[in-house]
XYZ file of C-alpha atoms in Angstrom:
654
model
C 170.119 102.674 102.491
C 168.194 99.391 102.967
C 168.100 99.999 106.671
C 166.778 103.564 106.231
C 164.111 102.312 103.930
C 163.153 99.671 106.323
C 162.940 102.207 109.199
C 160.806 104.501 106.955
C 158.385 101.563 106.008
C 158.124 100.643 109.817
C 157.393 104.289 110.672
C 154.607 104.436 108.093
C 153.093 101.309 109.286
C 153.218 102.595 112.982
C 151.486 105.866 111.976
C 148.857 104.058 110.049
C 148.333 101.807 113.061
C 148.082 104.753 115.478
C 145.870 106.657 113.080
C 143.481 103.576 112.790
C 143.376 103.243 116.562
C 142.702 106.964 117.001
C 140.053 106.794 114.337
C 138.383 103.739 116.022
C 138.545 105.569 119.430
C 136.974 108.682 117.886
C 134.345 106.684 116.133
C 133.349 104.968 119.441
C 131.726 108.329 120.388
C 129.012 107.471 117.888
C 128.279 104.033 119.383
C 125.042 104.239 121.386
C 124.456 102.194 124.571
C 120.672 102.362 125.080
C 118.800 99.567 123.430
C 115.624 100.679 121.645
C 112.125 99.253 122.344
C 111.635 95.685 121.173
C 108.075 94.253 120.370
C 107.706 90.432 120.425
C 105.926 88.980 117.374
C 102.844 86.782 117.755
C 105.066 83.752 116.764
C 107.600 84.642 119.501
C 104.886 85.030 122.126
C 103.240 81.854 120.946
C 106.554 79.887 121.545
C 106.572 81.178 125.156
C 103.052 80.457 125.848
C 103.291 76.767 124.501
C 105.987 75.855 127.122
C 103.203 76.244 129.679
C 100.789 73.863 127.912
C 101.306 70.596 129.719
C 99.359 67.179 129.296
C 101.679 65.135 131.598
C 100.166 64.434 134.979
C 96.617 65.421 133.881
C 93.686 62.905 133.554
C 90.176 63.183 132.290
C 89.117 63.436 135.950
C 91.380 66.431 136.383
C 92.241 67.912 132.935
C 94.290 70.964 132.196
C 91.878 73.442 130.764
C 93.422 76.551 129.341
C 91.031 79.314 128.072
C 92.413 81.405 125.094
C 95.805 79.656 125.194
C 97.489 81.850 122.685
C 95.959 85.079 123.833
C 94.266 86.040 120.670
C 91.100 83.904 120.411
C 89.067 84.567 123.685
C 86.154 82.099 122.881
C 88.387 79.128 122.634
C 89.979 76.774 125.156
C 92.527 73.849 125.017
C 91.721 70.774 127.179
C 94.891 68.623 127.849
C 94.998 65.255 129.481
C 96.410 61.712 129.153
C 94.711 58.241 128.980
C 96.187 54.805 129.475
C 94.794 53.512 126.169
C 94.489 55.109 122.774
C 90.949 56.707 122.588
C 89.043 58.956 120.323
C 87.435 61.690 122.408
C 84.271 63.363 121.160
C 83.555 66.968 122.392
C 80.224 68.626 122.540
C 79.937 72.291 122.871
C 76.418 73.018 124.061
C 74.600 75.750 122.336
C 71.189 77.414 122.883
C 69.595 75.019 120.452
C 70.519 72.158 118.060
C 71.754 74.446 115.334
C 74.171 76.298 117.643
C 75.473 73.062 119.346
C 78.717 71.733 117.953
C 80.471 68.276 118.116
C 83.810 66.946 116.889
C 85.468 63.598 117.195
C 89.395 63.681 117.454
C 91.863 61.017 116.316
C 92.848 58.210 118.663
C 95.783 58.909 120.946
C 96.962 58.502 124.431
C 98.009 62.158 124.669
C 95.155 64.528 124.159
C 95.190 68.228 123.207
C 91.679 69.058 122.380
C 90.854 72.547 120.883
C 87.429 73.699 121.962
C 85.934 76.279 119.810
C 82.502 78.129 119.708
C 82.327 79.235 123.367
C 79.869 81.993 124.201
C 81.228 85.179 125.653
C 80.647 86.072 129.353
C 79.115 82.546 129.835
C 79.635 79.448 131.793
C 79.859 77.141 128.847
C 79.057 73.457 129.022
C 81.516 71.152 127.248
C 81.091 67.330 127.351
C 83.907 65.050 126.506
C 83.098 61.359 125.852
C 85.086 58.317 124.697
C 85.192 54.620 125.189
C 87.946 52.942 127.192
C 88.447 49.259 128.158
C 84.829 48.702 126.963
C 83.290 51.378 129.128
C 82.070 54.883 128.233
C 83.712 57.752 129.947
C 81.886 61.053 130.216
C 83.378 64.282 131.428
C 81.397 67.540 131.808
C 83.315 70.730 131.958
C 82.240 74.267 132.770
C 84.336 76.914 130.892
C 83.943 80.548 131.877
C 84.713 83.235 129.347
C 85.134 86.956 129.548
C 82.977 89.763 128.066
C 83.007 90.776 124.490
C 85.087 93.884 123.774
C 83.071 97.066 123.909
C 83.588 97.682 120.197
C 82.415 94.201 119.133
C 79.748 94.653 116.524
C 76.445 92.792 117.196
C 73.653 92.190 114.803
C 70.681 94.544 114.621
C 68.601 91.880 113.073
C 68.629 88.171 112.031
C 66.085 86.450 109.757
C 66.250 82.696 109.481
C 64.381 79.613 108.174
C 65.666 77.202 110.792
C 64.533 74.068 108.888
C 66.768 74.927 105.933
C 69.902 75.723 107.774
C 72.941 73.958 108.838
C 75.004 74.652 111.913
C 77.864 76.388 110.052
C 78.994 79.873 111.066
C 79.376 83.028 109.162
C 82.957 84.411 109.307
C 83.328 88.075 108.754
C 86.382 90.323 108.250
C 86.079 94.026 109.139
C 86.587 97.147 107.060
C 85.843 99.679 109.746
C 85.095 98.898 113.455
C 84.900 95.470 114.627
C 86.873 92.240 114.599
C 87.347 89.165 112.422
C 84.684 87.103 113.985
C 82.041 84.303 113.475
C 78.312 84.590 114.113
C 76.049 81.482 114.548
C 72.538 81.288 112.999
C 71.162 83.100 116.085
C 73.538 86.092 115.492
C 75.638 85.158 118.663
C 79.420 85.722 118.471
C 81.012 82.285 118.746
C 84.547 83.051 117.755
C 86.767 86.254 117.239
C 90.412 87.203 116.911
C 91.525 89.966 119.367
C 94.337 91.041 116.899
C 93.219 92.672 113.646
C 93.051 90.463 110.607
C 91.611 91.975 107.452
C 90.710 91.076 103.862
C 89.879 87.454 102.983
C 89.291 84.728 105.545
C 89.007 81.147 104.269
C 89.940 77.639 104.970
C 92.831 75.817 103.435
C 92.704 72.255 102.276
C 94.347 71.153 105.516
C 91.607 72.709 107.672
C 93.678 75.741 108.778
C 92.545 79.242 108.371
C 94.497 81.744 106.207
C 94.254 85.390 107.239
C 96.300 88.619 106.934
C 98.978 89.495 109.387
C 98.235 92.431 111.695
C 101.415 94.367 110.549
C 101.532 97.011 107.845
C 104.094 96.953 105.114
C 102.805 100.099 103.573
C 99.878 102.467 104.114
C 96.992 102.504 104.119
C 96.227 98.850 104.239
C 98.988 96.633 102.702
C 99.904 93.982 105.066
C 103.215 92.101 105.582
C 101.666 88.806 104.565
C 99.556 85.962 105.794
C 99.207 83.634 108.788
C 98.134 80.029 108.412
C 96.440 79.378 111.806
C 93.750 77.502 113.503
C 90.692 78.795 115.377
C 92.701 78.673 118.722
C 94.774 81.485 117.125
C 97.828 79.119 116.898
C 100.107 80.099 113.959
C 101.598 77.278 112.019
C 103.277 79.416 109.298
C 103.875 83.014 108.789
C 104.382 83.955 105.098
C 106.093 87.274 104.516
C 106.031 89.001 100.993
C 108.184 91.847 99.734
C 105.217 93.419 98.137
C 102.917 92.656 100.916
C 99.334 91.269 100.829
C 95.979 92.960 100.100
C 92.397 91.866 99.315
C 92.562 88.237 98.006
C 94.419 85.027 97.639
C 93.762 81.695 96.154
C 95.030 78.165 97.214
C 95.924 76.132 94.095
C 95.712 72.355 93.891
C 99.409 71.944 94.547
C 99.003 74.045 97.761
C 100.765 77.138 96.426
C 99.171 80.450 96.954
C 98.198 83.066 94.316
C 98.351 86.356 96.247
C 97.175 89.885 95.306
C 100.475 91.758 96.140
C 102.347 94.968 95.088
C 105.640 95.947 93.536
C 106.407 99.016 95.489
C 109.567 99.738 93.550
C 108.096 99.906 90.102
C 108.903 102.893 88.049
C 105.289 104.037 87.688
C 104.630 104.026 91.356
C 101.537 101.979 90.964
C 99.744 99.736 93.549
C 97.241 96.836 93.374
C 98.283 95.603 89.845
C 100.624 92.749 90.743
C 100.018 89.078 91.443
C 102.475 86.578 92.728
C 102.516 82.770 93.235
C 104.007 81.877 96.597
C 105.585 78.432 97.049
C 103.971 77.084 100.302
C 106.981 74.961 101.140
C 109.670 77.591 100.842
C 107.864 80.973 101.033
C 109.614 81.970 97.785
C 107.908 83.825 94.882
C 108.060 81.493 91.886
C 105.785 83.304 89.433
C 104.818 87.035 89.027
C 102.183 88.750 86.815
C 102.478 92.553 86.395
C 99.168 93.795 85.016
C 100.882 96.685 83.524
C 102.332 94.346 80.949
C 98.933 93.050 80.150
C 96.469 95.933 80.079
C 96.489 99.684 79.104
C 96.525 101.856 82.225
C 94.705 104.772 80.674
C 91.509 102.978 79.362
C 88.186 101.911 80.750
C 88.353 104.439 83.584
C 85.705 104.321 86.349
C 85.087 107.474 88.607
C 87.525 105.844 91.143
C 90.380 105.569 88.608
C 93.724 107.327 89.634
C 97.094 107.014 87.969
C 98.802 105.056 90.768
C 95.777 102.814 91.583
C 94.588 102.441 87.957
C 93.335 98.701 88.162
C 92.733 98.147 91.794
C 92.535 94.402 91.839
C 90.389 92.873 94.476
C 89.981 89.301 93.476
C 92.314 86.339 92.558
C 90.724 83.049 91.151
C 92.392 80.168 89.481
C 90.413 77.907 87.138
C 91.977 74.456 86.557
C 89.792 73.623 83.599
C 91.088 76.532 81.557
C 94.430 76.909 83.442
C 93.652 80.623 83.813
C 93.504 83.276 86.446
C 90.537 85.586 86.891
C 91.092 89.110 88.363
C 88.889 92.078 89.270
C 89.855 95.669 88.351
C 87.433 97.792 90.259
C 88.890 101.006 88.739
C 88.264 99.873 85.181
C 84.905 98.066 85.872
C 86.601 95.081 84.342
C 86.986 91.446 85.146
C 89.805 90.027 83.234
C 91.093 86.425 82.611
C 94.763 85.720 81.779
C 96.557 82.471 80.774
C 98.420 80.959 83.829
C 101.433 79.881 81.756
C 102.060 82.931 79.563
C 100.212 85.714 81.372
C 98.493 86.609 78.080
C 95.041 88.277 78.219
C 92.207 85.830 77.319
C 89.109 88.094 77.785
C 87.621 91.174 79.507
C 84.225 91.218 81.097
C 82.560 94.537 81.406
C 81.297 97.593 79.412
C 83.679 98.064 76.462
C 82.849 101.889 76.322
C 86.016 104.026 76.562
C 88.259 101.191 75.523
C 90.266 101.480 72.300
C 89.732 99.507 69.146
C 92.761 97.316 69.967
C 91.075 95.821 72.943
C 87.532 95.448 71.652
C 88.140 91.914 70.536
C 88.594 90.780 74.152
C 85.110 91.981 75.148
C 81.883 89.797 75.111
C 78.684 90.727 73.348
C 75.507 90.409 75.439
C 72.780 88.021 74.434
C 69.444 87.091 76.107
C 67.094 89.264 78.077
C 67.542 91.418 81.272
C 71.262 91.938 80.790
C 73.305 94.422 82.766
C 77.034 94.970 83.008
C 78.771 95.163 86.354
C 80.351 98.212 87.939
C 83.136 98.549 90.474
C 82.807 94.806 91.215
C 84.403 92.591 93.715
C 84.949 88.877 94.515
C 84.955 87.538 90.869
C 85.262 83.761 90.518
C 84.545 80.938 88.146
C 81.945 78.468 89.315
C 82.050 74.694 88.693
C 79.569 75.220 85.875
C 82.010 77.630 84.220
C 79.979 80.733 84.996
C 81.509 84.011 86.161
C 79.982 84.943 89.547
C 80.727 88.286 91.158
C 79.518 91.051 93.421
C 78.354 94.020 91.306
C 78.591 97.080 93.480
C 76.718 99.084 90.863
C 78.609 102.455 91.226
C 77.148 104.979 88.645
C 76.228 102.267 86.227
C 77.834 104.065 83.275
C 81.322 105.060 81.958
C 79.773 108.315 80.740
C 79.644 111.004 83.586
C 76.494 112.569 82.260
C 74.717 109.358 82.633
C 75.751 108.453 86.196
C 72.950 106.984 88.538
C 72.937 108.669 91.840
C 73.508 106.534 94.947
C 69.916 106.813 96.183
C 68.743 105.290 92.853
C 71.422 102.528 92.635
C 71.619 99.024 93.888
C 74.136 96.214 94.502
C 73.711 92.666 93.467
C 75.205 89.297 93.077
C 75.239 88.298 89.493
C 76.262 85.343 87.446
C 77.120 85.338 83.738
C 77.418 82.537 81.199
C 80.250 83.181 78.769
C 81.109 81.587 75.398
C 84.778 82.313 74.698
C 84.569 80.947 71.145
C 81.722 83.152 70.054
C 82.533 85.925 72.577
C 79.014 86.207 73.879
C 77.750 86.593 77.521
C 74.393 85.970 78.962
C 73.085 86.984 82.452
C 71.723 83.847 84.174
C 71.141 84.836 87.776
C 71.057 87.880 89.978
C 70.014 88.858 93.501
C 69.789 92.502 94.881
C 68.248 94.650 92.158
C 64.866 94.424 93.667
C 66.227 95.481 96.996
C 67.026 98.980 95.521
C 69.213 101.483 97.357
C 68.807 99.874 100.774
C 71.110 97.129 99.457
C 73.596 99.392 97.761
C 77.246 99.128 98.780
C 79.593 101.555 96.930
C 82.623 99.528 97.912
C 83.915 96.195 99.440
C 81.250 93.217 99.570
C 81.305 89.534 98.486
C 79.539 86.609 96.991
C 80.052 82.902 97.907
C 79.185 79.891 95.909
C 78.262 76.992 98.286
C 76.710 74.636 95.740
C 74.542 74.922 92.734
C 71.540 77.310 93.374
C 72.902 77.911 96.939
C 74.732 81.291 97.231
C 75.609 84.041 99.689
C 75.336 87.627 98.661
C 77.067 90.104 101.007
C 76.335 93.836 100.627
C 79.027 94.791 103.122
C 79.582 98.471 102.495
C 76.226 100.267 102.781
C 76.876 103.798 103.781
C 74.438 106.624 104.581
C 75.515 110.237 105.080
C 72.881 112.401 106.856
C 70.451 109.716 106.159
C 71.062 109.483 102.377
C 72.832 106.728 100.401
C 76.504 107.544 99.655
C 78.796 106.689 96.824
C 81.800 107.022 99.126
C 83.258 104.424 101.430
C 83.159 104.785 105.168
C 85.750 107.249 106.623
C 85.342 109.800 103.853
C 82.395 111.764 105.545
C 80.983 112.649 108.923
C 77.428 111.836 110.214
C 77.603 108.427 108.636
C 75.506 105.334 109.256
C 76.954 102.002 108.294
C 75.170 98.732 107.455
C 76.324 95.317 106.472
C 73.648 93.018 105.000
C 74.422 89.357 104.329
C 71.793 87.171 102.510
C 71.829 83.397 101.997
C 69.670 81.945 99.344
C 68.769 78.440 98.134
C 66.826 78.381 94.812
C 66.163 82.100 95.123
C 64.592 81.764 98.568
C 66.104 83.827 101.385
C 66.838 81.338 104.114
C 69.085 83.541 106.202
C 69.747 87.326 106.543
C 72.101 89.049 109.013
C 72.396 92.859 109.384
C 75.240 94.534 111.227
C 75.648 98.244 112.139
C 79.234 98.410 110.491
C 80.938 97.728 107.154
C 82.445 94.277 106.550
C 84.786 93.247 103.708
C 83.889 89.613 103.266
C 81.871 86.700 104.554
C 82.553 83.013 104.349
C 80.168 80.313 105.567
C 82.201 77.524 107.241
C 81.862 74.731 109.815
C 83.365 75.292 113.326
C 85.435 72.155 113.106
C 87.001 70.851 109.875
C 87.078 67.143 109.021
C 90.847 67.378 108.811
C 91.117 69.092 112.185
C 94.470 68.238 113.701
C 95.980 70.305 116.394
C 99.671 70.116 117.301
C 102.051 71.970 119.478
C 105.247 73.309 117.992
C 107.170 76.371 116.944
C 105.644 78.413 114.018
C 107.552 78.447 110.793
C 108.357 81.831 109.325
C 108.824 81.831 105.445
C 109.476 84.318 102.891
C 110.966 87.891 103.261
C 110.022 91.516 103.379
C 112.965 92.248 101.105
C 115.946 94.462 101.547
C 115.184 98.154 102.276
C 116.934 100.521 99.754
C 119.777 102.490 101.145
C 119.664 106.117 99.940
C 123.289 106.968 100.778
C 126.102 104.736 102.206
C 129.009 106.654 103.588
C 132.367 105.579 105.230
C 133.272 108.435 107.453
C 135.257 108.546 110.799
C 134.246 112.051 111.856
C 130.858 113.716 111.540
C 129.145 116.552 113.439
C 126.219 115.360 115.428
C 123.702 117.116 117.761
C 122.009 115.885 120.872
C 118.317 115.725 121.119
C 116.814 119.163 121.541
C 113.179 120.689 121.551
C 113.140 120.765 117.720
C 113.829 117.022 117.607
C 111.320 116.317 120.274
C 108.599 118.209 118.349
C 108.619 115.448 115.710
C 107.486 112.774 118.273
C 109.950 110.188 116.942
C 109.596 106.629 118.115
C 111.644 103.495 117.331
C 110.426 99.978 117.642
C 112.189 96.793 116.768
C 110.069 93.950 115.474
C 111.223 90.470 114.702
C 112.274 91.332 111.090
C 112.440 95.076 110.884
C 112.931 98.563 112.537
C 109.808 100.619 112.696
C 110.357 104.405 112.860
C 107.353 106.723 113.476
C 107.333 110.522 113.531
C 105.549 113.608 112.586
C 107.007 115.882 109.843
C 105.957 118.669 107.556
C 105.931 117.999 103.739
C 108.842 120.487 103.323
C 111.059 118.605 105.835
C 113.950 116.483 104.421
C 114.308 113.424 106.605
C 116.562 110.438 106.696
C 117.043 107.589 109.275
C 120.677 106.897 109.728
C 122.168 103.624 111.016
C 125.793 103.764 112.135
C 128.313 100.847 112.506
C 132.026 100.654 112.296
C 132.430 104.216 110.750
C 129.736 103.205 108.136
C 126.648 105.497 107.928
C 123.583 104.118 106.051
C 120.963 106.739 105.163
C 117.385 105.690 104.590
C 115.300 108.571 103.068
C 111.791 109.218 104.432
C 109.176 110.361 102.026
C 106.916 112.833 103.827
C 103.608 112.601 101.911
C 100.147 111.402 102.130
C 98.595 109.872 99.066
C 94.834 110.503 98.769
C 93.750 106.900 98.278
C 90.263 107.121 96.694
C 88.996 103.693 96.985
C 89.833 102.580 100.473
C 88.608 99.196 101.434
C 89.308 99.524 105.044
C 89.872 102.658 107.243
C 91.680 101.131 110.002
C 95.084 102.712 109.024
C 94.450 106.280 107.841
C 97.295 108.541 108.412
C 96.847 111.573 110.622
C 97.790 115.152 109.547
C 97.393 118.513 111.268
C 99.271 121.783 111.496
C 102.329 120.028 112.795
C 102.516 117.720 109.793
C 101.833 114.137 108.814
C 102.378 111.191 111.123
C 104.553 108.899 108.959
C 105.884 105.404 109.401
C 109.150 104.117 107.872
C 110.143 100.383 107.856
C 113.846 99.235 107.611
C 113.818 95.566 107.099
C 116.406 93.262 108.625
C 117.517 91.620 105.486
C 121.174 92.618 104.672
C 121.695 94.048 108.229
C 123.610 92.152 110.922
C 124.661 93.264 114.410
C 124.183 96.412 116.385
C 123.486 99.844 114.716
C 123.335 103.150 116.538
C 120.329 105.185 115.432
C 120.655 108.784 114.092
C 118.058 111.015 112.420
C 119.044 113.539 109.824
C 116.288 116.339 109.767
C 116.950 119.208 107.384
C 120.675 118.721 107.348
C 121.053 118.282 111.167
C 122.196 114.887 112.332
C 120.684 114.065 115.724
C 121.981 111.313 117.953
C 118.990 109.515 119.327
C 121.012 107.740 121.945
C 119.471 104.464 120.947
C 120.683 101.334 119.117
C 118.998 98.554 117.291
C 120.153 94.919 116.950
C 119.443 92.866 113.793
């Protein structure tokens, strides 16, 4: 009996083994052998390019001069050479006059990697390097030829300046329509630009590096994967990825951490632009979160642009150390709010209290003094060193009451400064610029103000839109036959010392020096911090046998494309709203389904129109991202379209 039982057990094990082998062999039919398209990231390309940047064997007499060394900053160069002694080279980039000539002295070293900024386009630029070695002055003159500007580079239509009151700083712009992230000098000449798109805020960190958006979307229409810390050469030192992405604004805190306007794309209400995070600069981890739905009512204080999923539309982040508080700007509630950094509790609301409930009236200020006006659909709210609230008042409608709306042709945009008393809850208007300019200075969206020092400000009306020659209340991209204008004004003691107009719309402007006092270039691999998060799996099935179909004309009609990026799979295709679509990743008899939502939200307050989705009679062009987190190894790619599982023939490797 025992022997019979043993034989039966052995037989069962053999059958199970044969069955497993058979299943594995059958499942191999689902393993694809064609590797999908892979796109290198900027950080990966940078690593390759730096291998070619050599100093050894080069001297000041025969330096290694590399124009646009990272392939994304065409009006820069890197000069590499060695010296026998430690010397401190001084570079001079010759301009057309004194205010457009730039100099910088680098730290002493024997090995020199000198970033050269501020070259003119399509020009044989003269750059002079000088230093003292062994008691003698060494002078080397270089001629650096650059290429032409891109055809769609935006050039000023007019420049007004009072030369005697200007410095040789540049005006750095970020685009909201056509154009590039770029810098103009006081003559209006382009002296720097990025060839890859970077939108939203541009500013300089305490260490001298720039902080700009990545060029990659995390969600439409304009939410980016995160931020690059880079220099003007276009060299990326750190890439920060955020699960909720980045939009509009950030703030560098004293400890180096970043407060970032982000999103929680998985929130139950399906809202956007109402979420702030604190990013640890050292680790890339989120260490603090502020959900504005926990702080404010979503249904109150509505502006014309209010919509349920974009009820607040935060476009500014500012930390004030004196009060340990954060100031935010809710365009869709015409409200600037201030919250306690530690608790997240609401401190005050600046704006017209009309249409807010009794419960929230205590948070509003009461106007005092003459010539007071509330702000409307504002941007760029900040706290000045004097404790004033400084912001860009776009001026949309100038009322909460529809019957009292002011038409665009009678409106105006202004920079405005308010003095607030949080004990007595009073507010006084202490400065403004733009009202007297009338509708020619009216921007219904975007725009900026900058505080340079007391009585020295920039007011940037960056979203002026004309439709058929008349002022419009709608952002660019909503109408045809539009004329766009960006008007930037610099003032000292209320005197206009500089004004630059561009035939486009620009989100923000920052006035900055070409070289920073802490300017230190270094070669080395970029650090990637943070995460885009784990993409939710809609259905996870273990199944040895499934019915699949090869690619046919129906599949081809959807124009499906797969691209593997450094940290995710990108899937693009065109589908009707009625289609039920899933991306399916197969590995070892495991089928992971990722549902695709075929929809196009009518965002009503676009700040950029670079990434609008296309829709025609064949459907909507959609993009779905599947992040690498949680996925390891090779996965065969399938598409489930209306219940039919198609084999794409491709695989992706995470």
